[in-house]
Amino acid sequence: MGIVRIAFTRAIQDWWYALINLAILNLIWFGFVVTVVAGPPATAALLVVARDAAVGQGAEFSTFFSALRRLFWRAWKLGLVTALGTLILVFDIYFYADRLGGSGLLYTTGIVFLLYVLIIWIEIQLIAWPLLVDRPEMQVRHVVRNAAVVTLRMPGASFLLFFLVAVLVIVSVYLAPLTALALGVVVALMVQHYLHLAAPVLANFPPRPGEGFPDAPPVSAE
């Protein structure tokens, strides 16, 4: 719980410090997501900007558009994996519910289990997407595998992260301006900070301004 609380607090602080730029970038991201085709690359680009903001390097428009082009196909690879896995699990839930007729202990147990698996899958995606942009040398299948390891290693914190993101989404649905101006960047900042707190080697954050030692050798990405 402490990790999620710290990640959320830092996300709100970073969002507040770069409020104008991040609000505009969130609006641009939302517009790209509506087109569907540019949704995954725009999400990856927003996570790149969130990473820069998280380490004190600011939130620049040039960074977003550069990452959008650079990560277009890489983001779509993970986007397809995310969509396929989600569709399979949702289809399984509907199929199971239809076959068992909606009654009995077996029905309830099966639906609860499938919903639990779906939640875990979403938790994995909350780690996989920031990992995708933080470690560009890592293949997508390794991104998903490492995200699963981080998720399953900390089940309580992973569920709390999912729950908090779900609450933010629900609140944003009722307060529509938040969806267009804040939802994406706040979630992006939060998952970046969470990944760094849960698995700093995977996040591979550079030191914030004033941190670290100038003469120290650079950290290897291997």
Short mmCIF file of C-alpha atoms in Angstrom, two decimals:
data_model
loop_
_atom_site.label_atom_id
_atom_site.label_comp_id
_atom_site.label_asym_id
_atom_site.label_seq_id
_atom_site.Cartn_x
_atom_site.Cartn_y
_atom_site.Cartn_z
CA MET A 1 0.00 0.00 0.00
CA GLY A 2 2.88 2.33 0.74
CA ILE A 3 4.25 1.98 -2.79
CA VAL A 4 0.92 2.87 -4.37
CA ARG A 5 0.44 5.83 -2.04
CA ILE A 6 3.89 7.20 -2.85
CA ALA A 7 3.39 6.64 -6.58
CA PHE A 8 0.06 8.46 -6.50
CA THR A 9 1.41 11.34 -4.43
CA ARG A 10 4.40 11.83 -6.74
CA ALA A 11 2.15 11.60 -9.79
CA ILE A 12 -0.09 14.40 -8.50
CA GLN A 13 2.95 16.52 -7.64
CA ASP A 14 4.48 16.06 -11.11
CA TRP A 15 1.12 16.75 -12.76
CA TRP A 16 0.71 19.97 -10.78
CA TYR A 17 4.22 21.22 -11.57
CA ALA A 18 3.67 20.86 -15.33
CA LEU A 19 -0.09 21.40 -15.30
CA ILE A 20 -0.52 23.38 -18.53
CA ASN A 21 1.73 21.26 -20.74
CA LEU A 22 0.38 18.00 -19.36
CA ALA A 23 -3.23 19.11 -19.76
CA ILE A 24 -2.60 19.95 -23.43
CA LEU A 25 -0.72 16.69 -23.98
CA ASN A 26 -3.54 14.75 -22.33
CA LEU A 27 -6.01 16.41 -24.70
CA ILE A 28 -3.82 15.51 -27.69
CA TRP A 29 -3.50 11.94 -26.38
CA PHE A 30 -7.27 11.70 -25.97
CA GLY A 31 -7.78 12.84 -29.55
CA PHE A 32 -5.36 10.20 -30.84
CA VAL A 33 -7.03 7.47 -28.75
CA VAL A 34 -10.41 8.33 -30.29
CA THR A 35 -8.95 7.57 -33.73
CA VAL A 36 -8.03 4.04 -32.47
CA VAL A 37 -5.21 3.68 -35.04
CA ALA A 38 -2.97 6.11 -33.17
CA GLY A 39 -4.16 5.04 -29.72
CA PRO A 40 -1.36 2.63 -28.70
CA PRO A 41 1.48 4.86 -30.06
CA ALA A 42 -0.05 7.90 -28.36
CA THR A 43 -0.26 6.01 -25.09
CA ALA A 44 3.40 5.00 -25.36
CA ALA A 45 4.35 8.59 -26.20
CA LEU A 46 2.43 9.88 -23.18
CA LEU A 47 4.31 7.42 -20.99
CA VAL A 48 7.62 8.71 -22.38
CA VAL A 49 6.61 12.26 -21.43
CA ALA A 50 5.47 10.99 -18.01
CA ARG A 51 8.86 9.36 -17.51
CA ASP A 52 10.62 12.64 -18.30
CA ALA A 53 8.34 14.51 -15.90
CA ALA A 54 8.90 11.88 -13.22
CA VAL A 55 12.68 12.38 -13.33
CA GLY A 56 12.46 16.17 -13.43
CA GLN A 57 13.18 16.68 -17.14
CA GLY A 58 9.91 18.46 -17.91
CA ALA A 59 7.00 17.65 -20.19
CA GLU A 60 7.82 18.70 -23.74
CA PHE A 61 5.59 18.53 -26.80
CA SER A 62 8.58 17.63 -28.98
CA THR A 63 9.23 14.58 -26.81
CA PHE A 64 5.66 13.38 -27.29
CA PHE A 65 5.64 13.66 -31.07
CA SER A 66 9.14 12.21 -31.41
CA ALA A 67 8.13 9.21 -29.30
CA LEU A 68 4.89 8.86 -31.25
CA ARG A 69 6.84 8.27 -34.45
CA ARG A 70 9.64 6.24 -32.89
CA LEU A 71 7.42 3.86 -30.94
CA PHE A 72 4.54 3.51 -33.41
CA TRP A 73 5.03 -0.14 -34.38
CA ARG A 74 6.48 -1.21 -31.03
CA ALA A 75 3.42 0.19 -29.26
CA TRP A 76 1.09 -1.56 -31.68
CA LYS A 77 2.74 -4.90 -30.94
CA LEU A 78 1.93 -4.56 -27.26
CA GLY A 79 -1.43 -3.03 -28.14
CA LEU A 80 -2.38 -6.14 -30.09
CA VAL A 81 -1.27 -8.40 -27.23
CA THR A 82 -3.29 -6.30 -24.77
CA ALA A 83 -6.40 -6.27 -26.95
CA LEU A 84 -6.21 -9.98 -27.81
CA GLY A 85 -5.75 -11.07 -24.20
CA THR A 86 -8.59 -8.83 -23.02
CA LEU A 87 -10.98 -9.99 -25.76
CA ILE A 88 -10.27 -13.65 -25.02
CA LEU A 89 -10.96 -13.22 -21.30
CA VAL A 90 -14.12 -11.17 -21.86
CA PHE A 91 -15.37 -13.73 -24.39
CA ASP A 92 -14.63 -16.53 -21.91
CA ILE A 93 -16.71 -14.78 -19.24
CA TYR A 94 -19.71 -14.35 -21.55
CA PHE A 95 -19.37 -17.88 -22.92
CA TYR A 96 -19.12 -19.41 -19.44
CA ALA A 97 -22.09 -17.39 -18.18
CA ASP A 98 -24.20 -18.41 -21.19
CA ARG A 99 -23.34 -22.12 -20.94
CA LEU A 100 -24.06 -22.46 -17.23
CA GLY A 101 -27.29 -20.50 -17.34
CA GLY A 102 -26.46 -18.06 -14.53
CA SER A 103 -27.18 -20.25 -11.51
CA GLY A 104 -25.43 -22.51 -9.06
CA LEU A 105 -22.16 -22.56 -7.18
CA LEU A 106 -20.17 -23.68 -10.24
CA TYR A 107 -21.41 -20.66 -12.18
CA THR A 108 -20.49 -18.21 -9.41
CA THR A 109 -17.08 -19.77 -8.84
CA GLY A 110 -16.26 -19.80 -12.54
CA ILE A 111 -17.28 -16.18 -13.11
CA VAL A 112 -15.38 -14.95 -10.05
CA PHE A 113 -12.27 -16.85 -11.17
CA LEU A 114 -12.42 -15.47 -14.73
CA LEU A 115 -12.98 -11.93 -13.44
CA TYR A 116 -9.97 -12.37 -11.15
CA VAL A 117 -7.84 -13.50 -14.10
CA LEU A 118 -9.05 -10.48 -16.10
CA ILE A 119 -8.07 -8.14 -13.26
CA ILE A 120 -4.61 -9.71 -13.09
CA TRP A 121 -4.26 -9.27 -16.85
CA ILE A 122 -5.11 -5.57 -16.52
CA GLU A 123 -2.64 -5.26 -13.64
CA ILE A 124 0.06 -6.74 -15.89
CA GLN A 125 -0.73 -4.16 -18.59
CA LEU A 126 -0.34 -1.33 -16.07
CA ILE A 127 3.27 -2.47 -15.66
CA ALA A 128 3.93 -3.58 -19.24
CA TRP A 129 3.18 -0.23 -20.88
CA PRO A 130 5.63 1.90 -18.86
CA LEU A 131 8.18 -0.92 -19.13
CA LEU A 132 7.74 -0.89 -22.91
CA VAL A 133 9.03 2.69 -23.15
CA ASP A 134 11.51 2.57 -20.25
CA ARG A 135 13.41 -0.37 -21.73
CA PRO A 136 13.25 0.09 -25.53
CA GLU A 137 15.83 -2.67 -26.09
CA MET A 138 13.56 -5.27 -24.48
CA GLN A 139 11.44 -7.45 -26.78
CA VAL A 140 7.68 -7.21 -26.31
CA ARG A 141 7.34 -10.80 -25.10
CA HIS A 142 9.96 -10.11 -22.42
CA VAL A 143 8.14 -6.91 -21.50
CA VAL A 144 4.95 -8.87 -20.83
CA ARG A 145 6.83 -11.61 -18.96
CA ASN A 146 8.69 -9.17 -16.71
CA ALA A 147 5.49 -7.21 -16.10
CA ALA A 148 3.80 -10.44 -15.02
CA VAL A 149 6.67 -11.21 -12.63
CA VAL A 150 6.45 -7.76 -11.01
CA THR A 151 2.66 -8.03 -10.76
CA LEU A 152 2.57 -11.50 -9.22
CA ARG A 153 5.45 -10.75 -6.87
CA MET A 154 3.42 -7.96 -5.24
CA PRO A 155 -0.22 -9.04 -5.55
CA GLY A 156 -1.60 -6.70 -2.90
CA ALA A 157 0.07 -3.57 -4.27
CA SER A 158 -0.79 -4.59 -7.85
CA PHE A 159 -4.47 -4.92 -6.97
CA LEU A 160 -4.46 -1.59 -5.12
CA LEU A 161 -2.89 0.06 -8.18
CA PHE A 162 -5.62 -1.46 -10.38
CA PHE A 163 -8.31 -0.35 -7.93
CA LEU A 164 -7.01 3.23 -7.82
CA VAL A 165 -6.82 3.43 -11.62
CA ALA A 166 -10.37 2.04 -11.85
CA VAL A 167 -11.59 4.71 -9.40
CA LEU A 168 -9.89 7.45 -11.44
CA VAL A 169 -11.54 6.15 -14.62
CA ILE A 170 -14.99 6.03 -13.00
CA VAL A 171 -14.62 9.53 -11.55
CA SER A 172 -13.45 10.81 -14.94
CA VAL A 173 -16.51 9.32 -16.64
CA TYR A 174 -18.76 11.42 -14.40
CA LEU A 175 -16.48 14.46 -14.66
CA ALA A 176 -15.86 14.48 -18.40
CA PRO A 177 -13.26 17.30 -18.46
CA LEU A 178 -10.95 15.15 -16.32
CA THR A 179 -10.88 12.50 -19.04
CA ALA A 180 -9.72 14.98 -21.65
CA LEU A 181 -7.36 17.00 -19.47
CA ALA A 182 -5.97 14.80 -16.69
CA LEU A 183 -6.84 11.09 -16.68
CA GLY A 184 -4.18 9.84 -19.10
CA VAL A 185 -1.26 11.80 -17.71
CA VAL A 186 -2.08 11.10 -14.06
CA VAL A 187 -2.31 7.35 -14.72
CA ALA A 188 0.87 7.48 -16.85
CA LEU A 189 2.78 9.30 -14.10
CA MET A 190 1.46 6.96 -11.43
CA VAL A 191 2.41 3.73 -13.23
CA GLN A 192 5.85 5.13 -14.07
CA HIS A 193 6.49 5.95 -10.42
CA TYR A 194 5.03 2.60 -9.34
CA LEU A 195 7.31 0.67 -11.70
CA HIS A 196 10.33 2.61 -10.44
CA LEU A 197 9.42 1.89 -6.81
CA ALA A 198 8.55 -1.78 -7.40
CA ALA A 199 11.37 -2.66 -9.82
CA PRO A 200 13.93 0.16 -10.17
CA VAL A 201 16.24 -1.96 -12.35
CA LEU A 202 13.48 -2.45 -14.91
CA ALA A 203 12.39 1.19 -14.80
CA ASN A 204 15.99 2.31 -15.31
CA PHE A 205 15.25 5.93 -14.34
CA PRO A 206 18.10 8.40 -14.75
CA PRO A 207 18.88 10.41 -11.61
CA ARG A 208 16.75 13.48 -11.01
CA PRO A 209 18.51 16.86 -11.19
CA GLY A 210 20.89 17.12 -8.25
CA GLU A 211 20.89 13.38 -7.57
CA GLY A 212 23.67 10.89 -8.23
CA PHE A 213 27.36 11.50 -8.78
CA PRO A 214 28.54 13.39 -11.89
CA ASP A 215 31.69 11.27 -12.26
CA ALA A 216 29.93 7.93 -11.89
CA PRO A 217 29.85 5.70 -14.98
CA PRO A 218 26.48 5.49 -16.80
CA VAL A 219 24.11 2.70 -15.84
CA SER A 220 24.07 -0.09 -18.40
CA ALA A 221 20.77 -0.95 -20.04
CA GLU A 222 21.78 -4.61 -20.39
#
